[in-house]
């Protein structure tokens, strides 16, 4: 299966600790997105990359959050000094966007973060 | 601000019957895309169907079709011949420019569909 993969699938941490999540997009996809989903809500956009460039960041993304996509392939999302309000499902998606084409995003299984 | 509204928190349907899940949107941008995703209890978001704002015909994909009424700003998902495996959360989403001009998906709050045998 060559879909989007995320690691870890579950993470439990104590408040104040740093956590890092990894996302491997579908091969050859040039865009990579991060979303956050809390219980009972739809996903909320956090940030996205076109190849290795971070093109957009939501206002939801506080200074404690940082994302990278160093070689234009996999991406990491780091949360520093976690807070209980950071508990959520973190979803990664990728897409292949060509000029004039559609941005259909394919999602990974998500990383569920629980901050105690 | 762009907005997606799904007014049905939960829906029930009998197996083999058709069901319509409602979605309305609000955008002033003339160029946008509408998507439907399915999220089973496992958590993964599965892409179902896409409709572009300039598409003349309603999108169809197997048992899924999109009832796109541009003037009413609605993009309802129709699932025909429901199966037990269709039980899941369904999200409508719109792809529109953000403040910077770059586009991102905005999701509705979802509809939980339960298919009964």
mmCIF file of N, CA, C and O in Angstrom, chain A residues 4 9 31 33 35 37 40-45 48 55-59 89 91 102-110, chain B residues 33 35 37 39 41-47 50 89 91 95 98-110 112:
data_model
loop_
_atom_site.group_PDB
_atom_site.id
_atom_site.type_symbol
_atom_site.label_atom_id
_atom_site.label_comp_id
_atom_site.label_asym_id
_atom_site.label_seq_id
_atom_site.Cartn_x
_atom_site.Cartn_y
_atom_site.Cartn_z
ATOM 1 N N UNK A 4 -0.712 7.588 2.278
ATOM 2 C CA UNK A 4 -0.057 8.456 3.241
ATOM 3 C C UNK A 4 0.106 7.690 4.559
ATOM 4 O O UNK A 4 -0.844 7.061 5.029
ATOM 5 N N UNK A 9 1.007 6.359 15.658
ATOM 6 C CA UNK A 9 -0.453 6.425 15.543
ATOM 7 C C UNK A 9 -1.063 6.996 16.814
ATOM 8 O O UNK A 9 -2.109 7.637 16.773
ATOM 9 N N UNK A 31 2.428 18.404 -2.731
ATOM 10 C CA UNK A 31 1.892 19.175 -1.605
ATOM 11 C C UNK A 31 1.651 18.267 -0.403
ATOM 12 O O UNK A 31 1.239 17.111 -0.551
ATOM 13 N N UNK A 33 -0.024 18.566 3.652
ATOM 14 C CA UNK A 33 -0.843 19.379 4.551
ATOM 15 C C UNK A 33 -0.857 18.753 5.943
ATOM 16 O O UNK A 33 -0.830 17.536 6.095
ATOM 17 N N UNK A 35 -3.406 18.944 9.416
ATOM 18 C CA UNK A 35 -4.679 19.370 9.990
ATOM 19 C C UNK A 35 -4.757 18.884 11.430
ATOM 20 O O UNK A 35 -4.113 17.906 11.809
ATOM 21 N N UNK A 37 -7.770 17.759 14.317
ATOM 22 C CA UNK A 37 -9.182 17.436 14.479
ATOM 23 C C UNK A 37 -9.471 17.110 15.934
ATOM 24 O O UNK A 37 -8.887 16.177 16.488
ATOM 25 N N UNK A 40 -15.589 15.405 17.637
ATOM 26 C CA UNK A 40 -16.874 15.939 17.207
ATOM 27 C C UNK A 40 -16.790 17.076 16.205
ATOM 28 O O UNK A 40 -17.818 17.652 15.846
ATOM 29 N N UNK A 41 -15.591 17.389 15.743
ATOM 30 C CA UNK A 41 -15.411 18.488 14.797
ATOM 31 C C UNK A 41 -14.764 17.996 13.513
ATOM 32 O O UNK A 41 -14.166 16.916 13.475
ATOM 33 N N UNK A 42 -14.876 18.810 12.466
ATOM 34 C CA UNK A 42 -14.140 18.524 11.248
ATOM 35 C C UNK A 42 -12.684 18.946 11.403
ATOM 36 O O UNK A 42 -12.348 19.725 12.300
ATOM 37 N N UNK A 43 -11.819 18.456 10.530
ATOM 38 C CA UNK A 43 -10.410 18.865 10.592
ATOM 39 C C UNK A 43 -10.248 20.358 10.359
ATOM 40 O O UNK A 43 -11.002 20.962 9.599
ATOM 41 N N UNK A 44 -9.238 20.936 11.029
ATOM 42 C CA UNK A 44 -8.905 22.346 10.847
ATOM 43 C C UNK A 44 -7.507 22.440 10.252
ATOM 44 O O UNK A 44 -6.571 21.817 10.748
ATOM 45 N N UNK A 45 -7.391 23.251 9.226
ATOM 46 C CA UNK A 45 -6.124 23.425 8.524
ATOM 47 C C UNK A 45 -5.083 24.063 9.443
ATOM 48 O O UNK A 45 -5.363 25.031 10.148
ATOM 49 N N UNK A 48 0.646 24.076 5.149
ATOM 50 C CA UNK A 48 0.952 23.199 4.031
ATOM 51 C C UNK A 48 2.255 23.577 3.342
ATOM 52 O O UNK A 48 2.726 24.709 3.435
ATOM 53 N N UNK A 55 4.204 27.148 2.536
ATOM 54 C CA UNK A 55 3.542 28.249 1.852
ATOM 55 C C UNK A 55 2.443 28.918 2.659
ATOM 56 O O UNK A 55 2.084 30.056 2.373
ATOM 57 N N UNK A 56 1.895 28.210 3.608
ATOM 58 C CA UNK A 56 0.740 28.763 4.324
ATOM 59 C C UNK A 56 0.714 28.239 5.744
ATOM 60 O O UNK A 56 0.993 27.066 5.978
ATOM 61 N N UNK A 57 0.417 29.128 6.677
ATOM 62 C CA UNK A 57 0.266 28.734 8.077
ATOM 63 C C UNK A 57 -1.003 29.354 8.612
ATOM 64 O O UNK A 57 -1.232 30.558 8.455
ATOM 65 N N UNK A 58 -1.804 28.549 9.287
ATOM 66 C CA UNK A 58 -3.031 29.047 9.886
ATOM 67 C C UNK A 58 -2.712 29.862 11.136
ATOM 68 O O UNK A 58 -1.682 29.644 11.792
ATOM 69 N N UNK A 59 -3.651 30.732 11.486
ATOM 70 C CA UNK A 59 -3.491 31.477 12.742
ATOM 71 C C UNK A 59 -3.598 30.539 13.940
ATOM 72 O O UNK A 59 -3.214 30.884 15.050
ATOM 73 N N UNK A 89 -6.497 14.787 17.242
ATOM 74 C CA UNK A 89 -5.966 13.948 16.175
ATOM 75 C C UNK A 89 -5.254 14.877 15.200
ATOM 76 O O UNK A 89 -5.829 15.885 14.773
ATOM 77 N N UNK A 91 -3.791 15.124 11.559
ATOM 78 C CA UNK A 91 -3.927 14.458 10.268
ATOM 79 C C UNK A 91 -2.985 15.084 9.247
ATOM 80 O O UNK A 91 -2.831 16.301 9.186
ATOM 81 N N UNK A 102 -6.824 19.965 -10.088
ATOM 82 C CA UNK A 102 -7.560 19.941 -8.827
ATOM 83 C C UNK A 102 -6.642 19.547 -7.684
ATOM 84 O O UNK A 102 -5.747 18.718 -7.858
ATOM 85 N N UNK A 103 -6.877 20.120 -6.526
ATOM 86 C CA UNK A 103 -6.082 19.787 -5.339
ATOM 87 C C UNK A 103 -6.848 18.771 -4.502
ATOM 88 O O UNK A 103 -7.431 19.128 -3.474
ATOM 89 N N UNK A 104 -6.850 17.515 -4.942
ATOM 90 C CA UNK A 104 -7.533 16.458 -4.196
ATOM 91 C C UNK A 104 -6.556 15.896 -3.182
ATOM 92 O O UNK A 104 -5.511 15.356 -3.543
ATOM 93 N N UNK A 105 -6.901 16.030 -1.927
ATOM 94 C CA UNK A 105 -6.010 15.644 -0.845
ATOM 95 C C UNK A 105 -6.358 14.259 -0.328
ATOM 96 O O UNK A 105 -7.527 13.944 -0.097
ATOM 97 N N UNK A 106 -5.328 13.452 -0.135
ATOM 98 C CA UNK A 106 -5.466 12.098 0.393
ATOM 99 C C UNK A 106 -4.833 12.072 1.777
ATOM 100 O O UNK A 106 -3.693 12.482 1.952
ATOM 101 N N UNK A 107 -5.602 11.560 2.730
ATOM 102 C CA UNK A 107 -5.220 11.644 4.128
ATOM 103 C C UNK A 107 -4.570 10.373 4.642
ATOM 104 O O UNK A 107 -4.861 9.265 4.174
ATOM 105 N N UNK A 108 -3.727 10.565 5.640
ATOM 106 C CA UNK A 108 -3.169 9.451 6.382
ATOM 107 C C UNK A 108 -4.088 9.058 7.526
ATOM 108 O O UNK A 108 -5.136 9.676 7.733
ATOM 109 N N UNK A 109 -3.685 8.053 8.315
ATOM 110 C CA UNK A 109 -4.533 7.552 9.400
ATOM 111 C C UNK A 109 -4.546 8.452 10.639
ATOM 112 O O UNK A 109 -5.372 8.253 11.519
ATOM 113 N N UNK A 110 -3.635 9.421 10.696
ATOM 114 C CA UNK A 110 -3.624 10.342 11.816
ATOM 115 C C UNK A 110 -2.774 9.881 12.985
ATOM 116 O O UNK A 110 -2.476 8.689 13.138
ATOM 117 N N UNK B 33 -13.742 24.593 -5.066
ATOM 118 C CA UNK B 33 -13.966 23.166 -5.219
ATOM 119 C C UNK B 33 -14.665 22.621 -3.990
ATOM 120 O O UNK B 33 -14.418 23.081 -2.877
ATOM 121 N N UNK B 35 -15.653 19.088 -1.834
ATOM 122 C CA UNK B 35 -15.210 17.710 -1.616
ATOM 123 C C UNK B 35 -16.084 17.060 -0.547
ATOM 124 O O UNK B 35 -16.553 17.717 0.377
ATOM 125 N N UNK B 37 -15.695 13.721 2.132
ATOM 126 C CA UNK B 37 -14.826 12.706 2.702
ATOM 127 C C UNK B 37 -15.636 11.848 3.661
ATOM 128 O O UNK B 37 -16.567 12.316 4.317
ATOM 129 N N UNK B 39 -15.193 9.336 7.046
ATOM 130 C CA UNK B 39 -14.274 9.010 8.137
ATOM 131 C C UNK B 39 -14.868 7.885 8.980
ATOM 132 O O UNK B 39 -15.728 8.121 9.841
ATOM 133 N N UNK B 41 -14.742 4.764 11.859
ATOM 134 C CA UNK B 41 -14.300 4.834 13.255
ATOM 135 C C UNK B 41 -12.790 4.677 13.384
ATOM 136 O O UNK B 41 -12.202 5.089 14.386
ATOM 137 N N UNK B 42 -12.140 4.117 12.374
ATOM 138 C CA UNK B 42 -10.680 3.973 12.408
ATOM 139 C C UNK B 42 -9.975 5.326 12.326
ATOM 140 O O UNK B 42 -8.795 5.434 12.686
ATOM 141 N N UNK B 43 -10.654 6.357 11.832
ATOM 142 C CA UNK B 43 -10.099 7.704 11.859
ATOM 143 C C UNK B 43 -9.587 8.241 10.543
ATOM 144 O O UNK B 43 -9.426 9.448 10.400
ATOM 145 N N UNK B 44 -9.300 7.391 9.578
ATOM 146 C CA UNK B 44 -8.737 7.884 8.325
ATOM 147 C C UNK B 44 -9.799 8.570 7.477
ATOM 148 O O UNK B 44 -10.913 8.093 7.349
ATOM 149 N N UNK B 45 -9.455 9.695 6.896
ATOM 150 C CA UNK B 45 -10.361 10.434 6.009
ATOM 151 C C UNK B 45 -10.218 9.867 4.595
ATOM 152 O O UNK B 45 -9.128 9.876 4.030
ATOM 153 N N UNK B 46 -11.321 9.411 4.028
ATOM 154 C CA UNK B 46 -11.307 8.781 2.714
ATOM 155 C C UNK B 46 -12.002 9.712 1.719
ATOM 156 O O UNK B 46 -13.179 10.057 1.901
ATOM 157 N N UNK B 47 -11.287 10.091 0.661
ATOM 158 C CA UNK B 47 -11.858 10.955 -0.366
ATOM 159 C C UNK B 47 -12.942 10.207 -1.137
ATOM 160 O O UNK B 47 -12.745 9.065 -1.561
ATOM 161 N N UNK B 50 -15.572 14.883 -5.845
ATOM 162 C CA UNK B 50 -15.196 16.286 -6.011
ATOM 163 C C UNK B 50 -16.111 16.953 -7.037
ATOM 164 O O UNK B 50 -16.497 16.333 -8.043
ATOM 165 N N UNK B 89 -18.675 8.828 9.699
ATOM 166 C CA UNK B 89 -18.866 10.288 9.650
ATOM 167 C C UNK B 89 -18.578 10.733 8.224
ATOM 168 O O UNK B 89 -17.646 10.229 7.581
ATOM 169 N N UNK B 91 -17.878 14.200 5.905
ATOM 170 C CA UNK B 91 -17.531 15.620 5.963
ATOM 171 C C UNK B 91 -17.576 16.236 4.577
ATOM 172 O O UNK B 91 -17.036 15.677 3.605
ATOM 173 N N UNK B 95 -12.662 24.145 -0.953
ATOM 174 C CA UNK B 95 -11.301 24.621 -1.215
ATOM 175 C C UNK B 95 -11.413 26.028 -1.782
ATOM 176 O O UNK B 95 -11.874 26.220 -2.903
ATOM 177 N N UNK B 98 -7.406 31.496 1.074
ATOM 178 C CA UNK B 98 -7.329 32.068 2.414
ATOM 179 C C UNK B 98 -6.955 33.542 2.273
ATOM 180 O O UNK B 98 -6.895 34.081 1.167
ATOM 181 N N UNK B 99 -6.678 34.194 3.391
ATOM 182 C CA UNK B 99 -6.365 35.624 3.357
ATOM 183 C C UNK B 99 -5.169 35.927 2.459
ATOM 184 O O UNK B 99 -5.086 36.984 1.844
ATOM 185 N N UNK B 100 -4.244 34.982 2.390
ATOM 186 C CA UNK B 100 -3.033 35.192 1.597
ATOM 187 C C UNK B 100 -3.252 34.909 0.124
ATOM 188 O O UNK B 100 -2.363 35.145 -0.688
ATOM 189 N N UNK B 101 -4.415 34.397 -0.221
ATOM 190 C CA UNK B 101 -4.690 34.038 -1.611
ATOM 191 C C UNK B 101 -4.443 32.572 -1.903
ATOM 192 O O UNK B 101 -4.894 32.064 -2.923
ATOM 193 N N UNK B 102 -3.685 31.921 -1.037
ATOM 194 C CA UNK B 102 -3.454 30.495 -1.242
ATOM 195 C C UNK B 102 -4.653 29.705 -0.729
ATOM 196 O O UNK B 102 -5.360 30.128 0.172
ATOM 197 N N UNK B 103 -4.860 28.532 -1.321
ATOM 198 C CA UNK B 103 -6.084 27.770 -1.031
ATOM 199 C C UNK B 103 -5.851 26.665 -0.016
ATOM 200 O O UNK B 103 -4.816 26.018 -0.006
ATOM 201 N N UNK B 104 -6.860 26.479 0.816
ATOM 202 C CA UNK B 104 -6.835 25.377 1.779
ATOM 203 C C UNK B 104 -8.261 24.893 1.979
ATOM 204 O O UNK B 104 -9.229 25.585 1.641
ATOM 205 N N UNK B 105 -8.389 23.693 2.508
ATOM 206 C CA UNK B 105 -9.698 23.102 2.749
ATOM 207 C C UNK B 105 -10.288 23.601 4.057
ATOM 208 O O UNK B 105 -9.594 23.657 5.078
ATOM 209 N N UNK B 106 -11.586 23.953 4.002
ATOM 210 C CA UNK B 106 -12.357 24.226 5.212
ATOM 211 C C UNK B 106 -13.439 23.168 5.302
ATOM 212 O O UNK B 106 -14.191 22.972 4.343
ATOM 213 N N UNK B 107 -13.518 22.486 6.441
ATOM 214 C CA UNK B 107 -14.449 21.377 6.620
ATOM 215 C C UNK B 107 -15.683 21.798 7.409
ATOM 216 O O UNK B 107 -15.626 22.693 8.256
ATOM 217 N N UNK B 108 -16.795 21.101 7.146
ATOM 218 C CA UNK B 108 -17.970 21.225 7.990
ATOM 219 C C UNK B 108 -17.807 20.380 9.247
ATOM 220 O O UNK B 108 -16.780 19.725 9.449
ATOM 221 N N UNK B 109 -18.850 20.367 10.075
ATOM 222 C CA UNK B 109 -18.782 19.644 11.346
ATOM 223 C C UNK B 109 -19.158 18.172 11.209
ATOM 224 O O UNK B 109 -19.031 17.418 12.167
ATOM 225 N N UNK B 110 -19.613 17.780 10.029
ATOM 226 C CA UNK B 110 -19.837 16.367 9.765
ATOM 227 C C UNK B 110 -21.242 15.881 10.058
ATOM 228 O O UNK B 110 -21.993 16.489 10.822
ATOM 229 N N UNK B 112 -23.027 12.067 11.020
ATOM 230 C CA UNK B 112 -22.811 10.646 11.317
ATOM 231 C C UNK B 112 -23.938 9.838 10.698
ATOM 232 O O UNK B 112 -25.105 10.004 11.057
#
